[in-house]
Coordinates of C-alpha atoms in Angstrom, one line a residue:
Chain A
M1 CA -0.3 0.2 -0.1
N2 CA 1.3 3.5 -1.2
T3 CA 1.9 5.4 2.3
Q4 CA 1.2 8.9 0.6
L5 CA -2.3 7.5 -0.6
L6 CA -2.6 6.2 2.8
L7 CA -1.8 9.6 4.4
L8 CA -4.4 11.2 2.1
V9 CA -7.3 8.8 3.2
L10 CA -6.4 9.4 6.6
F11 CA -6.5 13.3 6.7
D12 CA -9.7 12.9 4.7
G13 CA -11.1 10.6 6.5
I14 CA -10.4 12.2 9.9
A15 CA -12.2 15.6 7.8
Y16 CA -15.4 13.9 7.3
G17 CA -15.6 11.8 10.4
A18 CA -15.4 15.5 12.3
L19 CA -17.9 16.9 10.1
V20 CA -20.1 13.7 10.8
F21 CA -19.3 14.2 14.4
L22 CA -20.9 17.3 14.5
V23 CA -24.1 16.4 13.0
A24 CA -24.3 13.0 14.5
V25 CA -23.6 14.5 18.2
G26 CA -26.3 16.7 18.0
L27 CA -28.5 13.8 17.0
T28 CA -27.6 11.6 19.8
L29 CA -27.9 14.4 22.2
V30 CA -31.4 15.0 21.3
F31 CA -31.9 11.3 21.5
G32 CA -30.5 10.7 24.6
V33 CA -32.0 13.7 26.5
M34 CA -35.7 13.6 24.9
R35 CA -36.3 10.3 23.2
I36 CA -36.8 11.7 20.1
L37 CA -35.3 10.3 16.7
N38 CA -35.4 13.4 15.4
V39 CA -35.6 13.1 11.1
A40 CA -35.6 16.8 10.0
H41 CA -32.2 17.1 12.0
G42 CA -30.3 16.3 8.4
S43 CA -32.8 19.4 7.4
F44 CA -31.1 22.0 10.0
Y45 CA -27.4 20.5 8.2
A46 CA -28.5 21.0 4.7
L47 CA -30.3 24.7 6.3
G48 CA -26.8 25.6 7.7
A49 CA -25.0 24.8 4.5
Y50 CA -27.4 27.0 1.9
A51 CA -27.5 29.8 4.3
A52 CA -23.5 29.6 5.3
V53 CA -22.8 29.6 1.5
S54 CA -24.7 32.2 0.1
L55 CA -24.3 34.4 3.1
A56 CA -20.5 34.3 2.8
A57 CA -20.1 34.1 -1.1
W58 CA -22.7 37.4 -0.9
L59 CA -20.3 38.8 1.9
A60 CA -17.0 38.2 -0.2
T61 CA -18.4 40.0 -3.6
R62 CA -18.4 43.1 -0.5
G63 CA -14.8 42.3 0.2
M64 CA -14.9 39.9 2.9
P65 CA -11.5 38.1 3.9
G66 CA -12.1 34.4 3.6
W67 CA -11.0 33.3 7.1
L68 CA -14.0 36.5 8.2
A69 CA -16.8 33.6 6.9
L70 CA -16.0 31.6 10.0
P71 CA -17.4 33.5 12.4
V72 CA -20.0 34.3 10.0
Y73 CA -20.7 30.9 10.0
L74 CA -20.7 30.2 13.7
V75 CA -23.5 33.1 13.7
T76 CA -25.0 31.8 10.9
A77 CA -25.3 28.4 12.6
V78 CA -26.7 29.5 16.0
V79 CA -29.3 31.5 14.6
I80 CA -30.8 29.0 12.6
G81 CA -30.5 26.6 16.0
V82 CA -32.2 29.2 17.9
V83 CA -35.1 30.5 15.0
V84 CA -35.5 26.9 13.1
G85 CA -35.0 24.5 16.0
G86 CA -36.5 26.4 18.6
L87 CA -39.6 27.0 17.0
M88 CA -39.8 23.3 16.1
E89 CA -39.5 22.1 20.0
R90 CA -41.7 25.3 21.5
F91 CA -44.6 24.6 18.7
L92 CA -44.7 21.0 17.6
L93 CA -42.2 18.6 19.6
R94 CA -43.9 19.9 22.9
R95 CA -47.2 19.1 22.0
I96 CA -46.2 15.1 21.4
Y97 CA -43.9 14.4 24.2
D98 CA -46.6 11.9 25.9
N99 CA -47.5 9.9 22.6
E100 CA -46.0 7.0 21.1
Q101 CA -42.6 7.1 19.7
A102 CA -43.8 6.4 15.9
L103 CA -46.1 9.4 16.3
Q104 CA -42.9 11.3 17.3
L105 CA -41.1 9.9 14.5
L106 CA -44.1 11.0 12.2
V107 CA -43.8 14.3 13.1
T108 CA -40.5 15.1 12.7
F109 CA -40.6 13.4 9.1
A110 CA -43.8 16.1 8.1
I111 CA -41.0 18.8 9.4
F112 CA -38.6 17.1 7.4
M113 CA -40.5 17.2 4.3
I114 CA -41.6 21.0 4.2
L115 CA -38.0 22.2 5.6
E116 CA -36.7 19.8 2.6
N117 CA -39.1 21.6 0.0
L118 CA -38.6 25.2 1.9
Q119 CA -35.1 24.8 0.9
R120 CA -35.7 24.1 -2.7
V121 CA -38.2 26.9 -2.8
I122 CA -35.5 29.5 -1.5
W123 CA -31.9 28.2 -3.0
G124 CA -33.7 26.2 -6.3
V125 CA -31.5 22.7 -7.7
Q126 CA -28.5 24.1 -8.5
P127 CA -25.4 23.7 -6.6
Y128 CA -23.6 26.4 -4.4
F129 CA -20.0 26.6 -3.6
Y130 CA -17.7 28.8 -1.9
S131 CA -14.1 27.9 -0.4
G132 CA -13.1 31.2 0.7
P133 CA -12.2 29.5 3.8
L134 CA -10.3 26.6 2.4
Q135 CA -7.7 28.8 0.6
A136 CA -7.8 31.8 3.3
L137 CA -5.9 29.1 5.8
G138 CA -3.3 27.5 3.4
N139 CA -2.3 24.1 2.7
V140 CA 0.2 21.9 5.4
S141 CA 2.2 19.1 4.0
V142 CA 3.1 15.8 6.0
G143 CA 5.5 13.3 4.4
G144 CA 4.9 14.5 0.8
V145 CA 1.4 14.9 0.9
T146 CA -0.2 18.3 0.9
Y147 CA -3.8 18.8 2.2
T148 CA -6.2 21.9 3.2
A149 CA -5.4 22.9 6.6
Y150 CA -9.0 23.5 7.3
Q151 CA -9.4 19.7 6.6
T152 CA -6.4 18.3 8.3
L153 CA -6.8 21.1 11.5
F154 CA -9.1 23.0 11.2
L155 CA -12.2 20.5 11.6
P156 CA -10.7 18.2 13.9
A157 CA -9.9 20.9 16.0
I158 CA -13.4 22.1 16.3
A159 CA -14.8 18.6 16.5
L160 CA -12.6 18.3 19.3
C161 CA -13.8 21.3 21.0
V162 CA -17.4 20.4 21.1
L163 CA -16.5 17.1 22.5
L164 CA -15.0 18.5 25.3
G165 CA -17.1 21.6 25.9
L166 CA -20.5 19.0 25.7
R167 CA -18.4 16.7 28.3
F168 CA -17.7 19.7 30.2
F169 CA -21.3 21.7 29.8
L170 CA -22.9 17.9 31.3
R171 CA -20.6 17.4 33.6
H172 CA -19.5 20.4 35.3
T173 CA -22.2 23.1 34.9
L174 CA -25.4 23.7 36.6
A175 CA -27.6 23.5 33.0
G176 CA -25.9 20.8 32.0
S177 CA -26.4 19.1 35.7
V178 CA -30.0 20.2 34.8
I179 CA -30.0 18.3 31.5
V180 CA -28.7 15.1 33.0
A181 CA -31.4 15.1 35.9
V182 CA -34.3 15.5 33.5
T183 CA -32.7 12.5 31.2
E184 CA -32.1 10.0 34.6
D185 CA -35.8 10.7 35.9
R186 CA -37.8 13.5 34.3
E187 CA -40.6 12.8 37.1
A188 CA -38.1 13.3 39.7
A189 CA -36.0 16.1 38.2
M190 CA -39.3 18.0 38.1
A191 CA -40.6 17.4 41.6
V192 CA -37.4 19.2 43.0
G193 CA -38.1 22.1 40.9
I194 CA -36.2 21.6 37.9
N195 CA -38.1 23.0 34.6
A196 CA -38.1 20.3 32.3
R197 CA -39.8 21.9 29.2
R198 CA -36.8 24.5 29.2
A199 CA -34.4 21.6 29.5
F200 CA -35.2 20.0 26.6
L201 CA -35.9 23.4 24.8
V202 CA -32.2 24.3 25.3
T203 CA -31.1 20.3 24.4
F204 CA -33.0 20.6 21.0
V205 CA -31.5 24.3 20.0
I206 CA -28.1 22.8 21.2
G207 CA -28.3 20.0 18.6
A208 CA -30.1 21.7 15.9
T209 CA -27.0 24.6 16.1
L210 CA -24.4 21.7 15.8
A211 CA -26.3 19.8 13.0
A212 CA -26.3 23.6 11.3
L213 CA -22.9 24.5 12.4
G214 CA -21.7 21.2 10.8
G215 CA -23.5 22.2 7.0
A216 CA -22.0 25.4 8.0
L217 CA -18.0 23.9 8.0
A218 CA -18.9 21.4 5.7
S219 CA -19.4 23.9 2.5
P220 CA -16.4 25.3 1.8
T221 CA -15.3 21.2 0.9
T222 CA -18.2 20.5 -1.1
S223 CA -20.8 21.8 -3.4
V224 CA -24.0 22.4 -1.6
L225 CA -27.1 20.6 -3.2
P226 CA -30.5 19.3 -3.0
G227 CA -29.9 15.3 -1.2
I228 CA -27.2 16.6 1.4
G229 CA -29.8 16.8 4.3
P230 CA -31.3 13.1 3.6
D231 CA -28.0 11.9 2.9
M232 CA -26.4 13.5 6.4
I233 CA -29.1 12.2 8.3
V234 CA -28.8 8.4 7.4
L235 CA -25.6 8.8 7.8
S236 CA -25.6 10.3 11.7
F237 CA -28.2 7.5 12.1
A238 CA -25.7 5.1 11.7
V239 CA -23.1 6.7 13.9
A240 CA -25.7 7.3 16.6
A241 CA -26.7 3.6 16.4
T242 CA -23.2 2.0 16.2
A243 CA -22.2 4.7 19.2
G244 CA -24.4 3.6 21.5
L245 CA -27.7 5.6 21.7
G246 CA -26.8 8.6 23.8
Q247 CA -23.5 8.5 24.1
I248 CA -21.2 11.4 23.4
E249 CA -17.9 9.8 23.3
G250 CA -19.3 6.9 21.2
A251 CA -20.3 9.1 18.9
A252 CA -16.8 10.8 18.6
L253 CA -15.2 6.7 17.9
A254 CA -18.2 5.9 15.3
A255 CA -17.8 9.1 13.3
L256 CA -13.8 8.5 13.0
L257 CA -14.6 4.7 12.4
I258 CA -17.0 5.5 9.3
G259 CA -15.3 8.7 8.2
L260 CA -11.9 6.7 7.8
G261 CA -14.1 3.6 6.3
R262 CA -15.9 6.0 3.9
S263 CA -12.8 7.7 2.5
F264 CA -11.0 4.0 2.7
A265 CA -13.8 3.4 -0.1
V266 CA -13.6 6.4 -1.7
F267 CA -9.5 5.5 -2.7
Y268 CA -9.9 2.0 -2.8
A269 CA -13.5 0.6 -3.7
P270 CA -15.3 3.7 -5.4
E271 CA -18.5 1.8 -5.6
F272 CA -18.9 0.8 -2.0
E273 CA -18.5 4.5 -0.9
V274 CA -22.3 4.5 0.0
V275 CA -22.2 1.2 1.7
M276 CA -19.2 1.7 3.7
P277 CA -20.5 3.4 7.0
Y278 CA -23.7 0.8 7.3
L279 CA -21.1 -2.3 6.8
I280 CA -19.1 -0.7 9.9
M281 CA -22.6 -0.4 11.4
V282 CA -23.9 -3.6 11.2
L283 CA -20.3 -5.4 12.1
V284 CA -20.1 -3.4 15.2
L285 CA -24.0 -4.2 16.3
L286 CA -22.8 -7.8 15.1
V287 CA -20.3 -7.8 18.0
R288 CA -22.0 -5.5 20.4
P289 CA -26.3 -5.2 19.8
E290 CA -26.4 -1.9 21.9
G291 CA -23.4 -0.3 20.3
L292 CA -20.2 0.5 21.0
F293 CA -20.7 2.5 24.4
G294 CA -24.1 1.6 24.8
R295 CA -25.5 0.1 28.1
T296 CA -27.7 -2.9 28.6
A297 CA -31.1 -2.4 29.3
A298 CA -32.1 -4.6 32.1
R299 CA -35.5 -6.6 31.3
K300 CA -38.4 -6.2 33.3
I301 CA -40.8 -9.0 33.5
Chain B
M1 CA -69.0 -1.1 11.4
M2 CA -66.1 -2.4 9.6
R3 CA -67.7 -5.2 8.4
I4 CA -70.4 -3.2 6.2
L5 CA -68.3 -0.4 5.4
F6 CA -65.4 -3.0 3.9
P7 CA -67.1 -4.8 1.3
A8 CA -69.3 -1.8 0.3
I9 CA -65.7 0.4 -0.4
L10 CA -64.4 -2.7 -2.3
A11 CA -67.7 -2.9 -4.2
A12 CA -67.6 0.6 -5.0
L13 CA -64.0 0.7 -6.1
A14 CA -64.7 -2.3 -8.3
V15 CA -67.8 -1.0 -9.8
Y16 CA -65.9 2.5 -10.6
P17 CA -63.9 1.9 -13.5
F18 CA -67.3 1.1 -15.4
V19 CA -68.7 4.7 -14.1
G20 CA -65.4 7.3 -14.6
T21 CA -62.1 6.5 -15.5
S22 CA -60.2 9.7 -14.5
Y23 CA -58.6 8.3 -11.5
V24 CA -58.6 4.6 -12.4
P25 CA -54.1 5.3 -12.6
L26 CA -54.1 7.5 -9.4
L27 CA -56.4 4.3 -7.9
T28 CA -53.9 1.9 -9.1
I29 CA -51.3 3.5 -7.2
V30 CA -53.0 4.0 -4.2
F31 CA -53.6 -0.2 -4.2
A32 CA -50.2 -1.0 -5.0
K33 CA -48.7 1.4 -2.5
A34 CA -51.3 0.0 0.1
L35 CA -49.8 -3.3 0.4
P36 CA -46.1 -2.4 1.7
V37 CA -48.2 -0.2 4.2
L38 CA -50.0 -3.2 5.6
G39 CA -46.6 -4.8 5.7
I40 CA -45.7 -1.8 7.8
I41 CA -49.2 -2.2 10.1
L42 CA -48.4 -5.7 10.4
L43 CA -44.7 -4.9 12.2
L44 CA -46.3 -2.1 14.3
Q45 CA -48.3 -4.3 15.9
A46 CA -45.4 -5.9 17.7
G47 CA -44.2 -2.1 18.0
Q48 CA -41.4 -2.3 15.4
V49 CA -41.2 0.1 13.2
S50 CA -39.2 -0.8 10.3
F51 CA -37.5 2.1 7.9
G52 CA -36.1 0.3 5.2
H53 CA -39.7 -1.6 3.5
A54 CA -38.5 0.3 0.6
L55 CA -35.7 -2.4 0.2
F56 CA -38.5 -5.1 -0.6
F57 CA -40.4 -2.8 -2.6
A58 CA -37.3 -2.0 -5.0
V59 CA -36.7 -6.1 -4.8
G60 CA -39.8 -6.4 -6.5
A61 CA -39.5 -3.7 -8.9
Y62 CA -36.7 -4.8 -9.9
T63 CA -37.1 -8.5 -10.2
M64 CA -40.0 -7.4 -12.4
G65 CA -37.8 -5.7 -14.8
F66 CA -34.6 -8.2 -14.8
V67 CA -37.3 -11.0 -15.6
L68 CA -38.6 -9.4 -18.2
R69 CA -35.4 -8.2 -19.9
D70 CA -33.5 -11.4 -19.2
V71 CA -35.7 -14.3 -19.5
G72 CA -38.0 -12.1 -22.0
A73 CA -41.8 -12.7 -22.8
V74 CA -43.3 -13.7 -19.2
D75 CA -46.9 -13.2 -18.2
L76 CA -48.0 -11.4 -15.6
V77 CA -49.8 -13.8 -13.8
L78 CA -46.3 -15.4 -13.5
L79 CA -44.2 -12.7 -12.6
L80 CA -46.2 -11.5 -9.6
P81 CA -45.7 -14.8 -7.6
L82 CA -42.1 -14.6 -8.5
A83 CA -41.3 -11.3 -7.5
T84 CA -43.5 -11.9 -4.2
L85 CA -41.3 -15.0 -3.8
A86 CA -38.0 -13.0 -4.4
A87 CA -38.8 -10.2 -1.8
G88 CA -39.6 -13.0 0.7
V89 CA -36.4 -14.5 -0.3
A90 CA -34.8 -11.4 0.6
G91 CA -37.2 -10.9 3.6
L92 CA -36.0 -14.3 5.3
A93 CA -32.2 -13.3 4.6
V94 CA -32.5 -9.4 6.1
G95 CA -35.0 -10.4 8.7
V96 CA -33.0 -13.5 10.2
F97 CA -30.6 -10.0 11.1
V98 CA -32.5 -7.6 12.2
V99 CA -35.3 -9.5 14.1
R100 CA -32.7 -9.8 17.1
Y101 CA -33.1 -5.7 17.6
R102 CA -35.4 -3.8 18.5
Y103 CA -37.4 -0.5 18.3
I104 CA -34.8 2.3 17.0
F105 CA -32.1 -0.5 16.4
F106 CA -34.5 -2.5 14.4
A107 CA -35.5 0.5 12.8
M108 CA -32.2 1.7 11.8
L109 CA -30.4 -1.3 10.7
N110 CA -33.4 -1.9 8.5
L111 CA -32.9 1.6 7.1
A112 CA -29.3 0.5 6.7
F113 CA -30.0 -2.3 5.0
S114 CA -32.0 -0.6 2.2
M115 CA -29.6 2.2 1.9
V116 CA -27.5 -0.3 1.2
L117 CA -29.5 -2.0 -1.7
Y118 CA -30.0 1.2 -3.1
S119 CA -25.9 2.4 -3.4
L120 CA -25.5 -0.6 -5.1
L121 CA -28.6 -0.3 -7.8
E122 CA -26.9 3.1 -8.4
K123 CA -23.7 2.5 -8.8
F124 CA -23.9 -1.3 -10.7
F125 CA -25.6 0.9 -13.5
H126 CA -24.4 -1.8 -16.2
I127 CA -26.5 -4.5 -14.3
T128 CA -29.2 -2.0 -13.2
G129 CA -29.0 0.8 -15.7
G130 CA -27.9 3.3 -12.3
T131 CA -29.9 5.9 -11.6
D132 CA -32.0 6.1 -14.9
G133 CA -33.5 2.8 -14.1
L134 CA -34.5 -0.2 -15.4
R135 CA -37.0 -0.3 -18.0
V136 CA -39.9 -2.5 -17.4
A137 CA -41.3 -3.8 -20.6
R138 CA -45.2 -4.5 -20.6
P139 CA -46.4 -8.0 -20.1
T140 CA -48.7 -10.2 -21.1
V141 CA -51.8 -11.1 -19.0
L142 CA -52.8 -14.8 -19.7
G143 CA -50.9 -15.1 -22.9
L144 CA -53.0 -11.8 -24.1
A145 CA -50.8 -8.7 -25.2
M146 CA -52.6 -5.5 -24.8
D147 CA -51.9 -2.1 -25.4
R148 CA -52.0 0.5 -22.9
A149 CA -55.1 1.4 -21.7
E150 CA -56.5 -2.0 -21.6
F151 CA -53.4 -3.2 -19.6
E152 CA -54.0 -0.1 -17.2
L153 CA -57.4 -1.2 -16.6
V154 CA -56.7 -5.2 -15.8
L155 CA -53.8 -3.4 -13.6
Y156 CA -56.5 -1.8 -11.5
G157 CA -58.8 -4.9 -11.0
V158 CA -55.6 -6.8 -10.0
S159 CA -53.9 -4.3 -7.8
L160 CA -57.7 -4.1 -6.2
A161 CA -58.5 -7.8 -6.0
L162 CA -54.9 -8.5 -4.3
L163 CA -55.3 -6.0 -2.0
A164 CA -58.7 -7.1 -0.9
A165 CA -57.0 -10.5 -0.4
A166 CA -54.0 -8.9 1.8
L167 CA -56.2 -7.0 3.5
A168 CA -58.7 -9.9 4.8
A169 CA -55.9 -12.2 4.8
V170 CA -54.0 -10.0 7.2
H171 CA -56.9 -9.1 9.1
R172 CA -57.7 -12.9 10.0
L173 CA -54.0 -13.5 10.7
L174 CA -53.8 -10.8 13.5
D175 CA -56.9 -12.2 15.1
S176 CA -55.2 -15.6 15.3
P177 CA -53.1 -16.8 18.3
I178 CA -49.9 -16.4 16.6
G179 CA -51.2 -12.9 15.7
H180 CA -51.9 -12.0 19.2
T181 CA -48.2 -13.3 20.2
L182 CA -47.2 -10.4 17.9
K183 CA -49.3 -7.8 19.8
A184 CA -48.0 -9.7 23.1
I185 CA -44.3 -8.8 22.0
K186 CA -45.4 -5.3 22.4
T187 CA -46.7 -5.3 25.7
N188 CA -44.1 -7.7 27.2
E189 CA -41.7 -9.3 25.4
T190 CA -40.0 -11.3 27.9
R191 CA -43.4 -12.6 29.4
V192 CA -43.8 -14.2 26.0
E193 CA -40.1 -15.9 26.4
Y194 CA -41.5 -17.6 29.5
L195 CA -44.7 -18.9 27.8
G196 CA -42.2 -21.1 25.5
V197 CA -42.9 -18.9 22.8
S198 CA -39.9 -17.3 20.7
P199 CA -40.3 -13.7 19.6
R200 CA -37.9 -13.6 17.2
R201 CA -38.8 -16.8 15.4
T202 CA -42.6 -14.8 15.2
L203 CA -41.2 -11.9 14.4
L204 CA -39.4 -13.4 11.6
A205 CA -42.5 -15.0 10.7
F206 CA -44.1 -11.6 10.1
Y207 CA -41.0 -9.8 8.6
V208 CA -41.3 -12.3 5.8
I209 CA -44.7 -11.5 5.2
S210 CA -44.3 -7.8 5.5
A211 CA -41.7 -8.4 2.9
M212 CA -43.7 -10.1 0.7
L213 CA -46.5 -7.7 0.7
A214 CA -43.8 -4.7 0.1
G215 CA -42.2 -7.0 -2.9
L216 CA -45.9 -7.5 -4.4
G217 CA -46.4 -3.7 -4.1
G218 CA -43.1 -2.6 -5.5
A219 CA -43.9 -5.2 -8.6
L220 CA -47.2 -3.7 -9.3
V221 CA -45.8 -0.1 -9.2
A222 CA -42.9 -1.0 -11.7
V223 CA -44.8 -2.7 -14.3
F224 CA -47.8 -0.2 -13.8
Q225 CA -45.1 2.9 -14.4
G226 CA -43.0 0.6 -16.5
L227 CA -40.1 1.9 -14.9
A228 CA -37.8 1.0 -11.8
T229 CA -35.4 3.1 -10.3
P230 CA -33.3 3.5 -7.3
D231 CA -35.1 5.5 -5.7
Y232 CA -37.5 2.9 -5.1
A233 CA -35.0 1.9 -2.2
Y234 CA -34.1 5.3 -1.2
W235 CA -34.7 5.8 2.6
T236 CA -37.6 8.6 1.9
R237 CA -39.5 6.0 0.6
S238 CA -39.6 3.8 3.5
G239 CA -40.2 6.9 5.4
E240 CA -43.5 7.6 3.4
M241 CA -44.5 3.9 4.0
V242 CA -44.5 4.2 7.9
F243 CA -45.7 7.9 7.8
V244 CA -49.2 6.5 5.9
A245 CA -49.2 3.6 8.1
I246 CA -49.8 6.2 10.8
L247 CA -51.4 8.5 9.0
G248 CA -54.2 5.9 8.1
G249 CA -54.0 4.2 11.6
A250 CA -51.8 1.4 13.0
G251 CA -54.1 -0.1 14.6
N252 CA -56.7 -1.5 12.2
V253 CA -55.8 -3.1 8.6
L254 CA -58.0 -0.5 6.8
G255 CA -55.5 2.2 7.6
A256 CA -53.3 0.6 5.0
L257 CA -56.0 1.9 2.2
V258 CA -57.5 4.7 4.1
G259 CA -53.6 6.3 4.6
S260 CA -52.6 5.1 0.9
F261 CA -55.7 7.0 -0.6
A262 CA -55.5 10.0 1.6
F263 CA -51.3 10.8 1.3
E264 CA -51.8 9.9 -2.6
F265 CA -54.9 12.3 -3.5
I266 CA -53.7 15.0 -1.1
R267 CA -50.1 14.6 -2.6
S268 CA -51.5 15.1 -6.8
F269 CA -53.9 17.6 -5.7
A270 CA -51.1 19.8 -4.0
A271 CA -48.8 19.0 -6.8
A272 CA -51.6 20.2 -9.3
Y273 CA -52.7 23.4 -7.2
V274 CA -49.4 24.5 -5.4
G275 CA -47.0 23.3 -8.2
D276 CA -43.2 23.9 -6.5
Y277 CA -44.8 24.1 -2.4
W278 CA -46.6 20.5 -3.2
Q279 CA -44.5 19.0 -0.5
M280 CA -44.6 21.2 1.9
T281 CA -48.7 21.9 1.6
L282 CA -48.6 17.9 1.6
G283 CA -46.5 18.0 5.2
V284 CA -48.3 20.5 6.6
V285 CA -52.1 18.4 6.0
L286 CA -50.3 15.5 7.9
L287 CA -48.7 17.5 10.2
V288 CA -52.5 18.9 11.2
I289 CA -53.7 15.1 10.8
I290 CA -50.7 13.9 13.2
L291 CA -51.5 16.3 15.7
F292 CA -55.3 16.6 15.7
Q293 CA -56.2 13.3 15.0
P294 CA -53.6 10.5 16.8
D295 CA -55.3 7.2 16.1
G296 CA -55.2 8.0 12.3
L297 CA -57.7 8.6 9.8
I298 CA -59.7 5.1 10.3
G299 CA -59.7 6.0 14.3
L300 CA -61.6 8.8 12.8
V301 CA -64.0 7.3 11.0
Q302 CA -64.5 4.6 13.8
R303 CA -65.5 7.1 16.2
L304 CA -67.8 8.7 14.0
G305 CA -69.4 5.3 13.4
R306 CA -69.4 4.6 17.1
R307 CA -71.3 8.0 18.4
P308 CA -74.7 7.1 20.1
G309 CA -78.0 8.9 19.0
R310 CA -76.4 9.4 15.4
G311 CA -78.4 9.6 12.5
R312 CA -82.0 8.7 14.3
A313 CA -81.4 11.0 17.0
G314 CA -79.9 13.5 14.2
A315 CA -80.0 17.4 15.2
A316 CA -80.9 16.7 18.9
G317 CA -78.4 14.2 19.5
E318 CA -76.0 17.0 18.0
R319 CA -77.2 19.5 20.4
G320 CA -77.0 16.9 23.0
R321 CA -73.6 15.9 22.4
S322 CA -72.4 19.8 22.1
E323 CA -73.9 20.5 25.6
R324 CA -71.7 17.8 27.2
N325 CA -68.7 18.6 25.5
A326 CA -69.3 22.4 26.9
M327 CA -69.9 20.5 30.5
E328 CA -67.0 18.8 30.2
R329 CA -64.7 22.1 29.3
V330 CA -66.4 23.7 32.1

């Protein structure tokens, strides 16, 4: 095996894994806390990508330097998370927390359809591309292989920050402890005066923001076109299931595995690119049916 | 109520092509697509949601395409059982694996398998025709070659008859002891095990049946549209099937017909009247139905049927009820 090609595969896999992690960890967080599998999660990713690419490209024509797009991405993601995610939780999901899981799935599926259409109406079907930040950060060379710093350093760094940030937030802050308490036992938490509704809202907004951020950060490396939302949601489903549901560290490992697996396929067996994540998921679940970091639930008679 | 309504609906549908023709194609699609939905409803009795039944839908569709392309003139009477059987075999292969898992894992693994088939269909274009899809030639029916209009009419009848048979069969099946086992799995699987029944084997049997229903539906749609595309296996198709099942009402087999009917009609009218916004309109309408009618459209029909004093008491009953409602609100 050629070392340079292998390095390329590694860089590419890590960069992709970092993006998938951002999206999947949001999904995992929402599922872990609210027990809702949000089918519309991929739409936040797509909205983030579309909003970021059009806003950054427009600002660039006004003379904004490429690197300044990065804070713009962050702001865009937060706005989408708060507005779209917040409205969705406040006015739709809140009504169905006590319903059957299948029904909750359907509500998010309906929202997925609406957001998917909305995005087509606003941005049309032509692909968008703006690579300003990619060029602004330059390239790095390792072992004779040149790759963009954006993908080799920046994306993994962001993913690591999010991982550590979430861990810190959930374990060492009051708001995080509240969310964990609601996850463990909603009734008991409410009995001691915790506002479970607000905890759900905050969780959902964080999840949506992370997905939108994933989309925004992915936009310089790929064309933004219809279908990226549905594609990303199935991928993050695969990551969440491989990880063990609600497991943040598991999501990081699974995203890395799936990112690397996919980029191996891209370079060595392109026909199997799309199949690879599911192959990894199936293999993991064969050995550990509850996922990498999942806990086996006690069986009640 | 259902005992009178069901045959009446079927009779009306059977007579329809002799009175009007404009909705024949749309109704054929409704019947064909109600079959996979019926399969989803079957699994929902055990509390399991499959997010990958488009897989079997596509297997049925591509079986039709492959046989007609590579074997040549095969009759529809032979093709449909063949496609159903192929979907059943696929169902057994996937089922052996997925029945070990429950709930979200069950849903996701199904989704994974269907996405694998989707990408294989798309990538191996020299066999499958890639994204352009595979043309499905018009087969003979009982040895007769037909023109398009005749064939569509025949397909309408065939789809309706098959759906009616499937609805009756699944209804009987769910009422049988093994059907109740399925419901017991949803309530408490461990207890089912303690009774000496294998939940996995029961679930596998029903999984294969539901896969065959999906395959038959796919075969009918493919031969009706003359085309099978990888899109048939894409996860949003599976999502649509689950969606339609809950929309119609997962507690009753008729939910498959009612849901499919509502979905296809809303879709086609939205497409005709609001053009680019059809998907959004569909989503909003369905959202309203889910939020305000959680037991599905069939639940609405049943509730209307069960209301006391309806018909004979007429307006008085209506008034009495609204007064009662007012009391409850106070």
